[in-house]
Short mmCIF file of C-alpha atoms and ligand atoms in Angstrom, two decimals:
data_model
loop_
_atom_site.label_atom_id
_atom_site.label_comp_id
_atom_site.label_asym_id
_atom_site.label_seq_id
_atom_site.Cartn_x
_atom_site.Cartn_y
_atom_site.Cartn_z
CA MET A 187 9.62 37.52 5.31
CA ALA A 188 9.64 36.34 8.97
CA VAL A 189 7.88 33.01 9.16
CA THR A 190 5.55 33.17 12.17
CA GLY A 191 2.32 31.49 13.34
CA VAL A 192 1.93 28.30 11.33
CA LEU A 193 5.52 27.32 10.29
CA ARG A 194 5.19 24.25 8.20
CA PRO A 195 3.64 20.87 7.70
CA GLY A 196 4.92 18.76 10.57
CA PHE A 197 3.52 15.28 10.30
CA VAL A 198 1.04 13.10 8.56
CA GLN A 199 -0.60 9.95 10.06
CA LEU A 200 -1.61 7.48 7.41
CA ARG A 201 -3.58 4.32 7.89
CA VAL A 202 -2.09 1.21 6.37
CA LEU A 203 -3.56 -2.34 5.85
CA ASP A 204 -0.44 -4.22 6.75
CA LEU A 205 2.20 -2.40 8.94
CA GLY A 206 5.08 -4.77 8.14
CA GLU A 207 4.60 -4.21 4.43
CA ALA A 208 4.28 -0.53 4.97
CA ILE A 209 7.51 -0.26 7.00
CA VAL A 210 9.50 -1.78 4.14
CA HIS A 211 7.91 0.66 1.78
CA TYR A 212 8.39 3.87 3.77
CA ARG A 213 11.74 2.77 5.39
CA ASP A 214 13.60 0.97 2.63
CA ARG A 215 12.08 2.20 -0.53
CA ILE A 216 11.23 5.94 0.35
CA GLY A 217 14.13 5.96 2.59
CA LEU A 218 12.73 7.30 5.97
CA ASP A 219 14.34 6.34 9.30
CA MET A 220 12.15 4.54 11.56
CA VAL A 221 11.99 6.18 15.07
CA GLY A 222 10.09 3.75 17.16
CA GLU A 223 6.91 1.77 17.53
CA ALA A 224 4.40 2.75 20.06
CA THR A 225 2.48 0.25 22.16
CA ASP A 226 -0.76 1.03 20.15
CA GLY A 227 0.80 -0.31 16.93
CA ARG A 228 1.71 2.86 15.34
CA ALA A 229 5.05 3.24 13.73
CA PHE A 230 7.03 6.61 13.59
CA PHE A 231 9.54 7.80 10.96
CA HIS A 232 11.63 10.86 9.99
CA ALA A 233 13.59 11.84 6.94
CA PHE A 234 17.26 12.39 7.28
CA ASP A 235 17.23 16.11 6.88
CA GLU A 236 14.36 16.69 9.46
CA PHE A 237 15.27 17.89 12.99
CA ASP A 238 12.05 16.84 14.78
CA ARG A 239 11.39 13.21 16.16
CA HIS A 240 8.88 12.24 13.49
CA SER A 241 7.04 13.42 10.47
CA VAL A 242 5.29 10.24 9.24
CA VAL A 243 3.23 8.00 11.45
CA LEU A 244 1.69 4.79 10.12
CA ARG A 245 -1.36 3.15 11.76
CA GLU A 246 -2.55 -0.28 10.97
CA ALA A 247 -6.30 -0.29 10.20
CA ASP A 248 -8.84 -1.96 7.98
CA SER A 249 -8.86 0.89 5.44
CA ALA A 250 -6.16 3.06 3.95
CA GLY A 251 -6.08 6.83 3.96
CA ILE A 252 -5.29 9.73 6.28
CA ASP A 253 -6.05 10.08 9.94
CA VAL A 254 -4.58 13.54 10.48
CA MET A 255 -2.16 16.08 9.15
CA GLY A 256 -0.09 18.21 11.64
CA PHE A 257 1.11 21.74 11.31
CA LYS A 258 3.78 23.03 13.54
CA VAL A 259 3.26 26.54 14.94
CA SER A 260 6.08 28.83 16.32
CA ALA A 261 5.00 29.26 19.92
CA ASP A 262 2.73 27.60 22.48
CA SER A 263 0.67 30.76 22.70
CA ASP A 264 -0.14 30.44 19.00
CA LEU A 265 -2.24 27.47 19.75
CA ASP A 266 -4.63 29.39 21.85
CA HIS A 267 -4.59 32.26 19.34
CA PHE A 268 -5.53 30.06 16.32
CA ALA A 269 -8.11 28.09 18.44
CA ARG A 270 -9.85 31.34 19.16
CA ARG A 271 -9.70 32.36 15.39
CA LEU A 272 -11.05 28.95 14.38
CA GLU A 273 -13.88 29.00 16.98
CA ALA A 274 -14.74 32.69 15.82
CA MET A 275 -15.24 31.12 12.26
CA GLY A 276 -17.59 28.44 13.65
CA VAL A 277 -14.84 25.67 13.49
CA GLY A 278 -14.99 23.58 16.49
CA THR A 279 -11.68 22.71 18.23
CA GLU A 280 -10.44 20.15 20.79
CA GLU A 281 -7.27 20.01 22.75
CA ILE A 282 -5.40 16.76 22.76
CA PRO A 283 -3.12 16.53 25.75
CA ALA A 284 0.78 16.40 25.53
CA GLY A 285 2.15 12.98 25.17
CA GLU A 286 -0.86 11.39 23.42
CA MET A 287 1.55 11.32 20.38
CA PRO A 288 4.88 10.27 21.66
CA GLY A 289 7.36 13.20 21.98
CA VAL A 290 4.65 15.85 20.94
CA GLY A 291 3.14 18.61 23.10
CA ARG A 292 -0.46 19.58 23.35
CA ARG A 293 -2.25 19.75 20.12
CA ILE A 294 -5.26 21.76 18.99
CA ARG A 295 -7.53 19.54 16.53
CA PHE A 296 -10.03 20.72 14.06
CA THR A 297 -11.92 19.28 11.25
CA THR A 298 -12.68 20.93 7.91
CA PRO A 299 -15.95 21.09 5.87
CA THR A 300 -14.14 18.38 3.69
CA ALA A 301 -13.80 16.03 6.64
CA HIS A 302 -10.13 16.26 6.88
CA VAL A 303 -8.61 16.45 10.30
CA PHE A 304 -5.72 18.83 11.39
CA ASP A 305 -3.71 19.25 14.23
CA LEU A 306 -1.69 22.35 15.42
CA TYR A 307 1.25 21.75 17.80
CA ALA A 308 4.15 23.81 18.94
CA GLN A 309 6.47 21.31 20.55
CA MET A 310 8.05 18.08 19.35
CA ASP A 311 11.10 16.40 20.71
CA LEU A 312 14.12 16.70 18.51
CA SER A 313 15.30 13.40 16.83
CA GLU A 314 18.17 11.64 18.43
CA ASP A 315 19.87 11.25 15.02
CA GLY A 316 18.71 14.43 13.22
CA PRO A 317 20.95 16.57 10.95
CA PRO A 318 24.31 17.67 12.43
CA VAL A 319 24.44 21.29 13.45
CA ARG A 320 28.07 21.66 14.63
CA ASN A 321 30.33 21.77 11.56
CA PRO A 322 27.64 19.88 9.88
CA ASP A 323 28.31 17.34 7.25
CA VAL A 324 25.59 17.19 4.56
CA TRP A 325 24.10 14.20 6.38
CA ARG A 326 24.76 11.79 9.25
CA ARG A 327 24.30 8.61 7.39
CA ASP A 328 24.18 7.92 3.62
CA PRO A 329 20.62 8.64 2.55
CA ARG A 330 18.78 5.30 1.59
CA GLY A 331 16.12 4.43 -0.94
CA MET A 332 14.66 7.43 -2.67
CA ARG A 333 16.66 9.75 -0.39
CA VAL A 334 13.77 11.90 0.56
CA GLU A 335 14.78 15.10 2.56
CA ARG A 336 11.50 15.85 4.26
CA PHE A 337 7.69 15.32 4.48
CA ASP A 338 6.53 18.25 2.38
CA HIS A 339 2.91 18.45 1.97
CA CYS A 340 -0.45 16.59 1.42
CA ALA A 341 -3.04 17.03 -1.32
CA LEU A 342 -6.57 16.23 0.07
CA SER A 343 -9.75 15.53 -1.81
CA GLY A 344 -13.29 16.50 -0.87
CA VAL A 345 -16.42 18.35 -1.79
CA ASP A 346 -16.37 21.95 -0.56
CA ILE A 347 -12.76 22.67 -0.90
CA ALA A 348 -13.43 26.43 -1.30
CA ALA A 349 -14.88 26.48 2.35
CA THR A 350 -11.91 24.44 3.70
CA ALA A 351 -9.52 26.77 1.97
CA ARG A 352 -11.28 29.75 3.62
CA ILE A 353 -10.51 28.41 7.09
CA PHE A 354 -6.72 28.13 6.21
CA ARG A 355 -6.58 31.54 4.72
CA GLU A 356 -8.74 33.48 7.30
CA ALA A 357 -8.11 31.64 10.55
CA LEU A 358 -4.53 30.41 10.03
CA ASP A 359 -3.04 33.02 7.79
CA PHE A 360 -2.21 30.78 4.83
CA ALA A 361 -1.75 32.41 1.40
CA LEU A 362 -3.57 31.30 -1.84
CA THR A 363 -0.66 30.60 -4.21
CA GLU A 364 -2.41 28.98 -7.19
CA GLU A 365 -5.69 27.67 -8.26
CA LEU A 366 -7.42 25.72 -11.04
CA VAL A 367 -10.90 27.12 -11.85
CA ASP A 368 -13.70 25.93 -14.07
CA GLU A 369 -14.16 29.12 -16.18
CA GLY A 370 -17.72 28.37 -16.87
CA SER A 371 -19.07 27.89 -13.35
CA GLY A 372 -16.19 29.52 -11.46
CA ALA A 373 -15.96 26.33 -9.24
CA ARG A 374 -12.63 25.76 -7.75
CA LEU A 375 -11.12 22.41 -9.03
CA ALA A 376 -7.83 22.64 -7.06
CA ILE A 377 -6.64 24.95 -4.45
CA PHE A 378 -2.94 25.41 -3.44
CA LEU A 379 -2.16 27.15 -0.06
CA SER A 380 1.13 28.14 1.57
CA CYS A 381 2.10 29.01 5.16
CA SER A 382 5.77 29.65 4.08
CA ASN A 383 7.54 30.50 0.92
CA LYS A 384 7.03 27.28 -0.52
CA ALA A 385 4.71 26.99 -3.69
CA HIS A 386 2.32 24.88 -1.43
CA ASP A 387 2.16 23.37 2.17
CA VAL A 388 -1.30 21.82 1.43
CA ALA A 389 -3.56 21.46 -1.47
CA PHE A 390 -7.33 20.76 -1.76
CA LEU A 391 -8.74 18.95 -4.82
CA SER A 392 -12.38 18.85 -5.77
CA TYR A 393 -13.71 15.34 -5.50
CA PRO A 394 -17.29 13.78 -4.88
CA GLU A 395 -16.32 12.20 -1.57
CA ASP A 396 -15.01 13.89 1.62
CA GLY A 397 -12.13 12.93 3.79
CA ARG A 398 -10.03 11.46 1.06
CA LEU A 399 -6.14 11.52 0.62
CA HIS A 400 -5.03 12.27 -2.86
CA HIS A 401 -1.26 12.12 -1.92
CA ALA A 402 1.34 12.55 0.77
CA SER A 403 4.49 14.08 -0.78
CA PHE A 404 8.20 14.11 0.08
CA ASN A 405 10.99 16.43 -1.14
CA LEU A 406 13.98 15.42 -3.06
CA GLU A 407 17.19 17.53 -3.58
CA SER A 408 17.14 17.37 -7.40
CA TRP A 409 15.45 16.34 -10.73
CA HIS A 410 18.32 13.73 -10.80
CA ASP A 411 16.84 12.31 -7.53
CA VAL A 412 13.31 12.22 -9.17
CA GLY A 413 15.01 9.77 -11.87
CA HIS A 414 16.65 7.83 -9.03
CA ALA A 415 13.16 7.38 -7.31
CA ALA A 416 11.97 6.12 -10.69
CA ASP A 417 14.73 3.59 -10.86
CA ILE A 418 13.74 2.43 -7.18
CA LEU A 419 10.13 2.05 -8.32
CA THR A 420 11.05 -0.13 -11.21
CA ARG A 421 13.84 -2.17 -9.45
CA TYR A 422 11.36 -3.25 -6.81
CA ASP A 423 8.36 -3.54 -9.08
CA MET A 424 6.28 -0.96 -7.21
CA SER A 425 2.95 0.47 -8.18
CA VAL A 426 3.65 3.75 -10.39
CA ASP A 427 0.82 6.22 -11.09
CA ILE A 428 2.65 8.74 -13.39
CA GLY A 429 6.01 10.32 -13.93
CA PRO A 430 8.70 11.34 -13.84
CA THR A 431 7.09 14.62 -15.15
CA ARG A 432 6.49 18.12 -14.08
CA HIS A 433 3.56 20.08 -12.85
CA GLY A 434 2.57 23.28 -14.46
CA ILE A 435 1.04 24.31 -11.02
CA THR A 436 3.80 24.83 -8.52
CA ARG A 437 6.37 23.77 -11.41
CA GLY A 438 7.58 20.82 -9.26
CA GLN A 439 9.30 17.92 -11.03
CA THR A 440 7.62 14.78 -9.87
CA ILE A 441 6.80 11.11 -9.71
CA TYR A 442 3.73 9.53 -8.16
CA PHE A 443 3.27 5.99 -6.87
CA PHE A 444 1.40 3.92 -4.42
CA ASP A 445 2.27 2.24 -0.98
CA PRO A 446 1.20 -1.24 -0.65
CA SER A 447 -2.09 -0.20 1.01
CA GLY A 448 -3.02 2.08 -2.05
CA ASN A 449 -2.07 5.45 -0.51
CA ARG A 450 -0.63 7.62 -3.16
CA ASN A 451 2.80 9.05 -2.56
CA GLU A 452 4.64 11.82 -4.38
CA THR A 453 8.48 12.43 -4.42
CA PHE A 454 9.28 15.76 -6.00
CA SER A 455 11.97 18.47 -6.40
CA GLY A 456 11.94 22.04 -7.35
CA GLY A 457 9.03 24.47 -7.77
CA TYR A 458 9.03 28.05 -7.38
CA HIS A 459 9.55 30.27 -4.26
CA PHE A 460 6.46 32.02 -3.10
CA TYR A 461 6.29 35.34 -1.34
CA PRO A 462 3.15 36.87 0.18
CA ASP A 463 3.16 39.74 -2.22
CA ASN A 464 2.99 37.45 -5.31
CA PRO A 465 -0.15 37.65 -7.32
CA VAL A 466 -2.27 34.50 -7.32
CA ARG A 467 -1.58 32.14 -10.31
CA ARG A 468 -4.72 31.02 -11.95
CA TRP A 469 -5.30 28.25 -14.38
CA ASP A 470 -8.49 27.78 -16.35
CA GLY A 471 -10.03 24.34 -16.34
CA SER A 472 -9.63 24.19 -20.13
CA HIS A 473 -5.86 24.18 -19.33
CA ALA A 474 -5.96 21.40 -16.72
CA GLY A 475 -3.82 19.18 -18.69
CA LYS A 476 -0.77 21.51 -18.68
CA ALA A 477 -1.46 22.64 -15.26
CA ILE A 478 -1.45 19.20 -13.82
CA PHE A 479 1.06 17.35 -16.14
CA TYR A 480 3.07 19.81 -18.16
CA TYR A 481 4.91 17.35 -20.26
CA GLU A 482 1.83 15.07 -21.15
CA ARG A 483 -0.51 18.00 -21.33
CA GLN A 484 -3.34 15.75 -20.25
CA VAL A 485 -4.70 14.52 -17.02
CA THR A 486 -4.77 10.70 -16.53
CA GLU A 487 -7.98 8.95 -15.35
CA SER A 488 -6.22 7.36 -12.42
CA PHE A 489 -4.96 10.64 -11.08
CA MET A 490 -8.38 12.19 -11.14
CA THR A 491 -10.18 9.23 -9.68
CA VAL A 492 -7.93 7.20 -7.42
CA THR A 493 -7.85 8.36 -3.66
CA SER A 494 -7.60 6.48 -0.40
FE1 FE2 B 706 1.95 17.19 -4.52
#
């Protein structure tokens, strides 16, 4: 499979209540490298194994949550192509000029029926201390904290997740990899979408309020690193949601916790490889326990109700 069009999740901009506390969390505990701080108070980070300038942006605000998730596309012409297809579906777009976000080219912005804001962009400056490419060592500096390799995906909560998923599938060529469906009503409870051969690049979860962040997720190299993340969480008395455990859906090995502002984070490893000819994996709502937490076989109250 040649990955074209939308390549991958590129960045997430999160709102935090106290930028200083958040920097300690994302830099020292999760292990991201801080790139710089813009004059408008945003702080920029990237993981040690990411080439681009930044993948996480923190913005100090009065409420926690997500401002925008960005997807990188393979060519500048893709931006016009996808803008036309979004508009044809009745999804309004706006162009944000190059440079509004430091190091990033022009962006096409749209908002989903679940009130989540997404940007498409084709160009971002390379990081000055990204992964080596000539006779490359495994990393440039010893990974820190939880040793996350990359920003991986977001799970976003809202009301009409089926309508939002339709936009990603029909206008942006995402594939449906897996879904959790109420077998009585047929309502989608959770939808997992991929633009690559990952089990998911974005997920949408049914929730009574729009525009909410369920979690922002970072990839780890191994199940052993999930245990190491658990050690970090306990060593620094951080707020744990659940784990280490495993998902039935995507089969990722995972641990969930909260940043100091109440944004849920995930660090995970594993999961299957997806190819576009794979049948859709479908879970019945009556099997939601195993689907979501394969070892506990039941869903926790906090995981279903807490968003930011
Ligand atoms: Fe996740």
